[in-house]
Coordinates of C-alpha atoms and ligand atoms in Angstrom, one line a residue:
X37 CA -11.6 -27.1 -6.8
X38 CA -8.0 -26.4 -7.9
X39 CA -6.5 -23.6 -5.8
X40 CA -3.2 -22.2 -7.2
X41 CA -1.0 -19.8 -5.3
X42 CA 1.1 -18.0 -7.8
X43 CA 3.5 -16.3 -5.4
X44 CA 4.7 -16.7 -1.9
X45 CA 2.5 -15.3 0.9
X46 CA 5.7 -14.6 3.0
X47 CA 4.7 -17.0 5.8
X48 CA 6.3 -20.2 7.1
X49 CA 5.6 -23.6 5.4
X50 CA 3.9 -24.6 8.6
X51 CA 1.4 -21.8 8.5
X52 CA 0.7 -22.2 4.8
X53 CA 0.1 -25.9 5.4
X54 CA -2.2 -25.2 8.4
X55 CA -4.2 -22.7 6.3
X56 CA -4.5 -25.1 3.2
X57 CA -5.2 -28.3 5.2
X58 CA -9.0 -27.9 5.6
X59 CA -9.2 -27.5 1.8
X60 CA -7.1 -30.5 1.1
X61 CA -9.1 -32.5 3.7
X62 CA -12.3 -31.5 1.9
X63 CA -10.9 -32.9 -1.4
X64 CA -9.7 -29.7 -3.0
X65 CA -6.1 -29.3 -4.4
X66 CA -3.7 -26.6 -3.4
X67 CA -0.5 -25.9 -5.3
X68 CA 2.0 -23.1 -4.3
X69 CA 4.5 -21.6 -6.7
X70 CA 7.2 -19.0 -6.3
X71 CA 6.6 -15.8 -8.2
X72 CA 7.3 -15.8 -11.9
X73 CA 6.3 -12.7 -13.9
X74 CA 6.4 -14.4 -17.3
X75 CA 2.7 -14.6 -18.4
X76 CA 3.4 -17.9 -20.3
X77 CA 4.7 -19.5 -17.1
X78 CA 1.7 -18.1 -15.1
X79 CA -0.7 -19.5 -17.7
X80 CA 1.0 -22.9 -17.6
X81 CA 0.7 -23.0 -13.8
X82 CA -2.9 -21.6 -13.6
X83 CA -4.6 -23.0 -16.7
X84 CA -6.6 -25.5 -14.7
X85 CA -7.1 -23.3 -11.6
X86 CA -10.6 -22.5 -10.3
X87 CA -9.0 -20.2 -7.8
X88 CA -5.9 -18.1 -8.3
X89 CA -4.2 -16.5 -5.3
X90 CA -1.6 -13.7 -5.7
X91 CA -0.1 -10.9 -3.6
X92 CA 1.2 -7.9 -5.5
X93 CA 2.4 -9.6 -8.7
X94 CA 0.7 -8.0 -11.7
X95 CA -2.1 -10.3 -13.1
X96 CA -2.7 -9.4 -16.7
X97 CA -5.8 -9.8 -18.8
X98 CA -3.8 -12.2 -21.0
X99 CA -3.4 -14.6 -18.1
X100 CA -6.9 -14.1 -16.8
X101 CA -8.5 -14.8 -20.2
X102 CA -6.3 -17.9 -20.8
X103 CA -7.4 -19.6 -17.6
X104 CA -10.7 -21.1 -18.7
X105 CA -11.7 -22.7 -15.4
X106 CA -11.0 -19.5 -13.4
X107 CA -13.8 -18.4 -11.1
X108 CA -12.2 -16.5 -8.3
X109 CA -9.1 -14.3 -7.9
X110 CA -8.0 -13.9 -4.3
X111 CA -5.6 -11.0 -3.8
X112 CA -3.4 -11.1 -0.7
X113 CA -3.0 -7.3 -0.9
X114 CA -5.1 -4.2 -0.1
X115 CA -4.7 -2.4 -3.4
X116 CA -5.9 -4.3 -6.5
X117 CA -4.7 -1.9 -9.2
X118 CA -2.2 -4.6 -10.4
X119 CA -5.0 -6.9 -11.4
X120 CA -6.8 -6.5 -14.8
X121 CA -10.2 -6.1 -13.2
X122 CA -11.8 -5.4 -16.6
X123 CA -10.8 -8.8 -17.9
X124 CA -12.1 -10.4 -14.6
X125 CA -15.4 -8.6 -15.0
X126 CA -15.7 -9.6 -18.6
X127 CA -15.3 -13.3 -17.6
X128 CA -17.6 -12.9 -14.5
X129 CA -14.7 -13.9 -12.2
X130 CA -15.1 -12.9 -8.6
X131 CA -12.3 -10.9 -7.0
X132 CA -11.5 -10.3 -3.3
X133 CA -8.7 -8.5 -1.5
X134 CA -7.1 -8.9 2.0
X135 CA -8.5 -5.6 3.3
X136 CA -7.2 -4.7 6.7
X137 CA -4.3 -7.1 7.0
X138 CA -1.6 -4.3 7.0
X139 CA -3.5 -1.4 8.5
X140 CA -1.3 -1.2 11.6
X141 CA 1.9 -1.9 9.7
X142 CA 1.3 0.8 7.1
X143 CA 0.2 3.4 9.7
X144 CA 3.3 2.6 11.8
X145 CA 5.7 3.1 8.8
X146 CA 4.0 6.4 8.0
X147 CA 4.6 7.6 11.5
X148 CA 8.1 6.1 11.4
X149 CA 8.9 8.1 8.3
X150 CA 7.6 11.3 9.9
X151 CA 9.7 10.8 13.0
X152 CA 12.8 9.9 10.9
X153 CA 12.5 13.0 8.7
X154 CA 11.7 15.3 11.6
X155 CA 14.6 14.0 13.8
X156 CA 17.0 13.5 10.9
X157 CA 17.6 9.9 12.0
X158 CA 19.6 8.7 9.0
X159 CA 21.8 11.9 9.0
X160 CA 22.6 11.8 12.8
X161 CA 23.3 8.1 12.6
X162 CA 25.9 8.9 9.9
X163 CA 27.3 11.8 12.0
X164 CA 27.7 9.5 15.0
X165 CA 29.5 6.8 13.0
X166 CA 31.8 9.5 11.5
X167 CA 32.8 10.7 15.0
X168 CA 30.9 14.0 14.6
X169 CA 28.1 15.8 16.6
X170 CA 24.5 16.9 15.8
X171 CA 25.7 20.4 14.8
X172 CA 23.0 21.9 12.5
X173 CA 20.8 18.9 12.8
X174 CA 18.4 19.8 15.7
X175 CA 15.1 18.0 15.1
X176 CA 11.5 19.0 15.4
X177 CA 8.7 17.4 17.4
X178 CA 5.8 15.5 15.7
X179 CA 3.5 16.5 18.5
X180 CA 3.7 20.1 17.5
X181 CA 2.6 19.5 13.9
X182 CA -0.6 19.8 11.9
X183 CA -0.8 16.6 9.8
X184 CA -3.1 16.3 6.8
X185 CA -4.5 12.8 6.1
X186 CA -5.6 12.2 2.5
X187 CA -8.1 9.3 2.4
X188 CA -9.8 8.3 5.7
X189 CA -10.2 4.6 5.2
X190 CA -8.8 2.0 7.5
X191 CA -5.2 3.1 7.2
X192 CA -5.8 6.8 7.2
X193 CA -7.9 6.6 10.3
X194 CA -5.4 4.4 12.2
X195 CA -2.7 6.8 11.3
X196 CA -4.9 9.7 12.6
X197 CA -5.4 7.8 15.9
X198 CA -1.6 7.3 16.3
X199 CA -1.0 11.0 15.4
X200 CA -3.5 12.1 18.0
X201 CA -1.6 10.1 20.6
X202 CA 1.5 12.2 19.7
X203 CA -0.6 15.4 20.3
X204 CA -0.9 16.4 16.6
X205 CA -3.7 18.5 15.1
X206 CA -5.1 16.2 12.3
X207 CA -6.8 17.5 9.2
X208 CA -8.3 15.2 6.6
X209 CA -9.6 15.2 3.1
X210 CA -11.7 12.4 1.6
X211 CA -14.6 12.2 -1.0
X212 CA -16.9 11.0 1.8
X213 CA -16.7 11.9 5.5
X214 CA -16.6 8.9 7.8
X215 CA -18.7 8.6 11.0
X216 CA -15.8 6.8 12.6
X217 CA -13.6 9.9 12.0
X218 CA -15.8 12.2 14.1
X219 CA -13.7 13.8 16.9
X220 CA -10.5 12.4 15.4
X221 CA -10.0 14.5 12.3
X222 CA -11.2 17.9 11.0
X223 CA -12.4 17.4 7.5
X224 CA -11.3 20.2 5.1
X225 CA -10.9 20.7 1.4
X226 CA -7.8 19.3 -0.3
X227 CA -6.5 22.8 -0.9
X228 CA -6.9 23.8 2.8
X229 CA -5.3 20.6 3.9
X230 CA -2.3 21.2 1.6
X231 CA -2.0 24.9 2.7
X232 CA -2.3 24.3 6.4
X233 CA -0.4 21.0 7.0
X234 CA 3.2 20.6 8.2
X235 CA 3.0 17.0 7.1
X236 CA 0.8 15.5 4.4
X237 CA 0.3 11.7 4.5
X238 CA -1.4 9.9 1.6
X239 CA -3.7 7.0 2.3
X240 CA -6.0 6.8 -0.7
X241 CA -6.2 4.1 -3.3
X242 CA -4.9 4.6 -6.8
X243 CA -7.9 5.4 -9.0
X244 CA -9.0 8.0 -11.6
X245 CA -9.6 10.6 -9.0
X246 CA -6.2 10.2 -7.3
X247 CA -3.8 9.6 -10.2
X248 CA -1.3 12.5 -10.0
X249 CA -3.5 14.2 -7.4
X250 CA -0.2 15.6 -5.9
X251 CA 1.1 17.4 -8.9
X252 CA 3.2 20.6 -9.3
X253 CA 0.2 22.9 -8.8
X254 CA -0.8 21.1 -5.6
X255 CA 2.8 20.9 -4.3
X256 CA 3.0 24.7 -4.7
X257 CA 0.1 25.0 -2.3
X258 CA 2.1 23.3 0.4
X259 CA 4.4 25.1 2.9
X260 CA 8.0 25.1 1.9
X261 CA 8.7 23.6 5.4
X262 CA 6.2 20.7 4.8
X263 CA 6.9 17.0 4.4
X264 CA 5.0 14.6 2.1
X265 CA 4.6 11.0 3.0
X266 CA 3.4 8.5 0.3
X267 CA 2.6 5.0 1.6
X268 CA -0.4 4.8 -0.7
X269 CA 0.5 4.2 -4.4
X270 CA 3.3 5.8 -6.5
X271 CA 1.2 7.3 -9.3
X272 CA -0.8 9.3 -6.8
X273 CA 2.2 11.7 -6.9
X274 CA 3.9 13.2 -9.9
X275 CA 7.5 12.1 -9.0
X276 CA 9.2 14.6 -11.3
X277 CA 7.3 17.5 -9.8
X278 CA 8.0 16.3 -6.3
X279 CA 11.7 15.8 -6.9
X280 CA 11.9 19.3 -8.5
X281 CA 10.1 20.8 -5.4
X282 CA 12.4 19.0 -3.0
X283 CA 15.6 20.0 -4.9
X284 CA 14.6 23.6 -5.2
X285 CA 13.6 24.0 -1.6
X286 CA 9.9 24.4 -2.2
X287 CA 9.2 21.4 0.0
X288 CA 11.3 20.3 3.0
X289 CA 11.3 16.5 2.8
X290 CA 9.5 13.4 1.7
X291 CA 9.0 9.8 2.8
X292 CA 8.3 7.5 -0.2
X293 CA 7.4 3.8 0.0
X294 CA 5.7 3.5 -3.4
X295 CA 6.7 4.3 -6.9
X296 CA 5.3 4.1 -10.4
X297 CA 6.6 0.6 -10.7
X298 CA 7.5 -2.0 -8.1
X299 CA 11.1 -2.0 -6.9
X300 CA 13.9 -2.6 -7.9
X301 CA 13.8 0.9 -9.3
X302 CA 15.6 2.5 -12.2
X303 CA 18.7 4.0 -10.5
X304 CA 17.8 7.3 -12.3
X305 CA 14.4 7.6 -10.7
X306 CA 14.1 11.3 -9.7
X307 CA 13.1 10.6 -6.1
X308 CA 16.3 8.6 -5.5
X309 CA 18.2 11.8 -6.2
X310 CA 15.9 14.3 -4.4
X311 CA 17.0 16.2 -1.3
X312 CA 15.9 15.1 2.2
X313 CA 14.0 12.1 0.9
X314 CA 13.6 8.8 2.7
X315 CA 12.9 5.9 0.4
X316 CA 11.8 2.4 1.1
X317 CA 11.1 -0.4 -1.5
X318 CA 7.3 -0.9 -0.9
X319 CA 7.7 -2.3 2.7
X320 CA 4.9 -0.5 4.6
X321 CA 2.7 -3.6 4.6
X322 CA 5.5 -6.0 5.4
X323 CA 5.6 -7.0 9.0
X324 CA 5.6 -10.5 10.5
X325 CA 2.2 -9.8 12.0
X326 CA 0.6 -8.5 8.8
X327 CA 2.0 -11.5 6.7
X328 CA 0.4 -13.9 9.1
X329 CA -2.9 -12.0 9.2
X330 CA -3.2 -11.9 5.4
X331 CA -2.6 -15.7 5.1
X332 CA -5.5 -16.3 7.4
X333 CA -7.6 -13.6 5.6
X334 CA -7.1 -15.0 2.0
X335 CA -7.8 -18.6 3.0
X336 CA -10.9 -17.4 4.9
X337 CA -11.9 -15.5 1.7
X338 CA -11.8 -18.8 -0.2
X339 CA -13.9 -20.6 2.4
X340 CA -16.5 -17.8 2.4
X341 CA -16.6 -17.7 -1.4
X342 CA -17.0 -21.5 -1.7
X343 CA -19.9 -21.1 0.8
X344 CA -21.5 -18.5 -1.4
X345 CA -20.8 -15.7 1.1
X346 CA -17.9 -13.9 -0.7
X347 CA -16.0 -11.5 1.6
X348 CA -13.8 -8.5 0.9
X349 CA -15.5 -8.1 -2.4
X350 CA -13.8 -6.1 -5.2
X351 CA -15.9 -7.8 -8.0
Ligands
NAD277 P1 -9.7 1.8 2.4 O1 -10.5 1.3 1.2 O2 -10.1 1.4 3.8 O3 -9.6 3.4 2.4 C1 -9.4 4.2 1.2 C2 -10.1 5.5 1.4 O4 -9.6 6.4 0.4 C3 -11.6 5.4 1.3 O5 -12.2 5.9 2.4 C4 -11.9 6.2 0.0 O6 -13.1 7.0 0.2 C5 -10.7 7.2 0.0 N1 -10.4 7.8 -1.3 C6 -10.7 7.2 -2.5 N2 -10.3 8.1 -3.5 C7 -9.8 9.2 -2.9 C8 -9.3 10.4 -3.3 N3 -9.1 10.7 -4.6 N4 -8.9 11.3 -2.4 C9 -9.0 11.0 -1.0 N5 -9.5 9.9 -0.6 C10 -9.9 9.0 -1.5 O7 -8.2 1.3 2.1 P2 -7.0 1.2 3.2 O8 -6.9 -0.1 3.7 O9 -7.0 2.4 4.1 O10 -5.7 1.4 2.2 C11 -5.6 2.6 1.4 C12 -4.6 2.4 0.3 O11 -3.3 2.3 0.9 C13 -4.8 1.2 -0.5 O12 -5.7 1.4 -1.5 C14 -3.4 0.9 -1.1 O13 -3.2 1.5 -2.3 C15 -2.5 1.6 0.0 N6 -1.7 0.5 0.7 C16 -0.4 0.6 0.7 C17 0.4 -0.3 1.3 C18 1.9 -0.3 1.3 O14 2.5 -1.3 1.7 N7 2.5 0.8 0.9 C19 -0.3 -1.4 2.1 C20 -1.7 -1.4 2.1 C21 -2.4 -0.4 1.4

């Protein structure tokens, strides 16, 4: 089989070679490229591929349809909303993701954003460098807060566990209640979660039920002292409505890792100009540990798929 990696997995050459070696030894080919978003270049590189591996680079229907040998798309990411799944389905191409590789990394960034916003870390850092004091910047404790988790999958539940260790009351909203969440979160309606939480942290996938779930009407249900954390997907939130609420004092702060498009962002993006907003360029998943874990997961996915036991099934 021809295995083609269309963008870096963010690990060392040694680890990449170690993961690919069993496939090379078994007579398969493995070719790794650096990311190129031009569909014509992608097609040229992948036209003979049986297996395409990508991370978060969008994979269009145009590319999928042009690769006539393609049988398996192995996505080194949790969300797969950047892959044209309809085109893959139409061509009976199997798709897997790297579920779970970044659970701890994302949960930790979400907590990090909460702590940073509550303790004004960027602002007090600036004060200290300017030779000033904390005057007017006394923080608030995470342990005293009610935190609402939207989406109780792997990341939502890990975040809930970490919040419990801080002493928080943890509410949750999800379409299906999880057995594993018993004793950890109190399931409530989305409206109750928004009305009662001091911090709302989003951990759902982007799908038809979650697109613009956090819109002007729902933001208006939140406390004016509340903080919103989005480490899920940008379009789950209406950015214009959120920026308006932050700038008009209807919401106290936000921590945003994900946007409508992948960074680099348009410098006029409303959330880059919103008050008390911490922004990161889609980094929640990115830790040394998660990058190594996902390399092992995606090569293991190929092994399992070749053996007829596909894992981490999306399609
Ligand atoms: P998961 O599949 O384990 O959990 C997702 C949960 O969300 C499921 O339990 C599902 O029932 C629930 N859900 C679906 N639609 C919902 C809705 N409308 N409202 C509330 N809950 C809903 O996935 P996970 O590993 O926990 O990851 C969750 C999401 O986090 C991913 O889909 C991805 O978009 C995002 N993510 C972001 C980063 C990052 O770097 N920022 C990294 C990994 C994952």
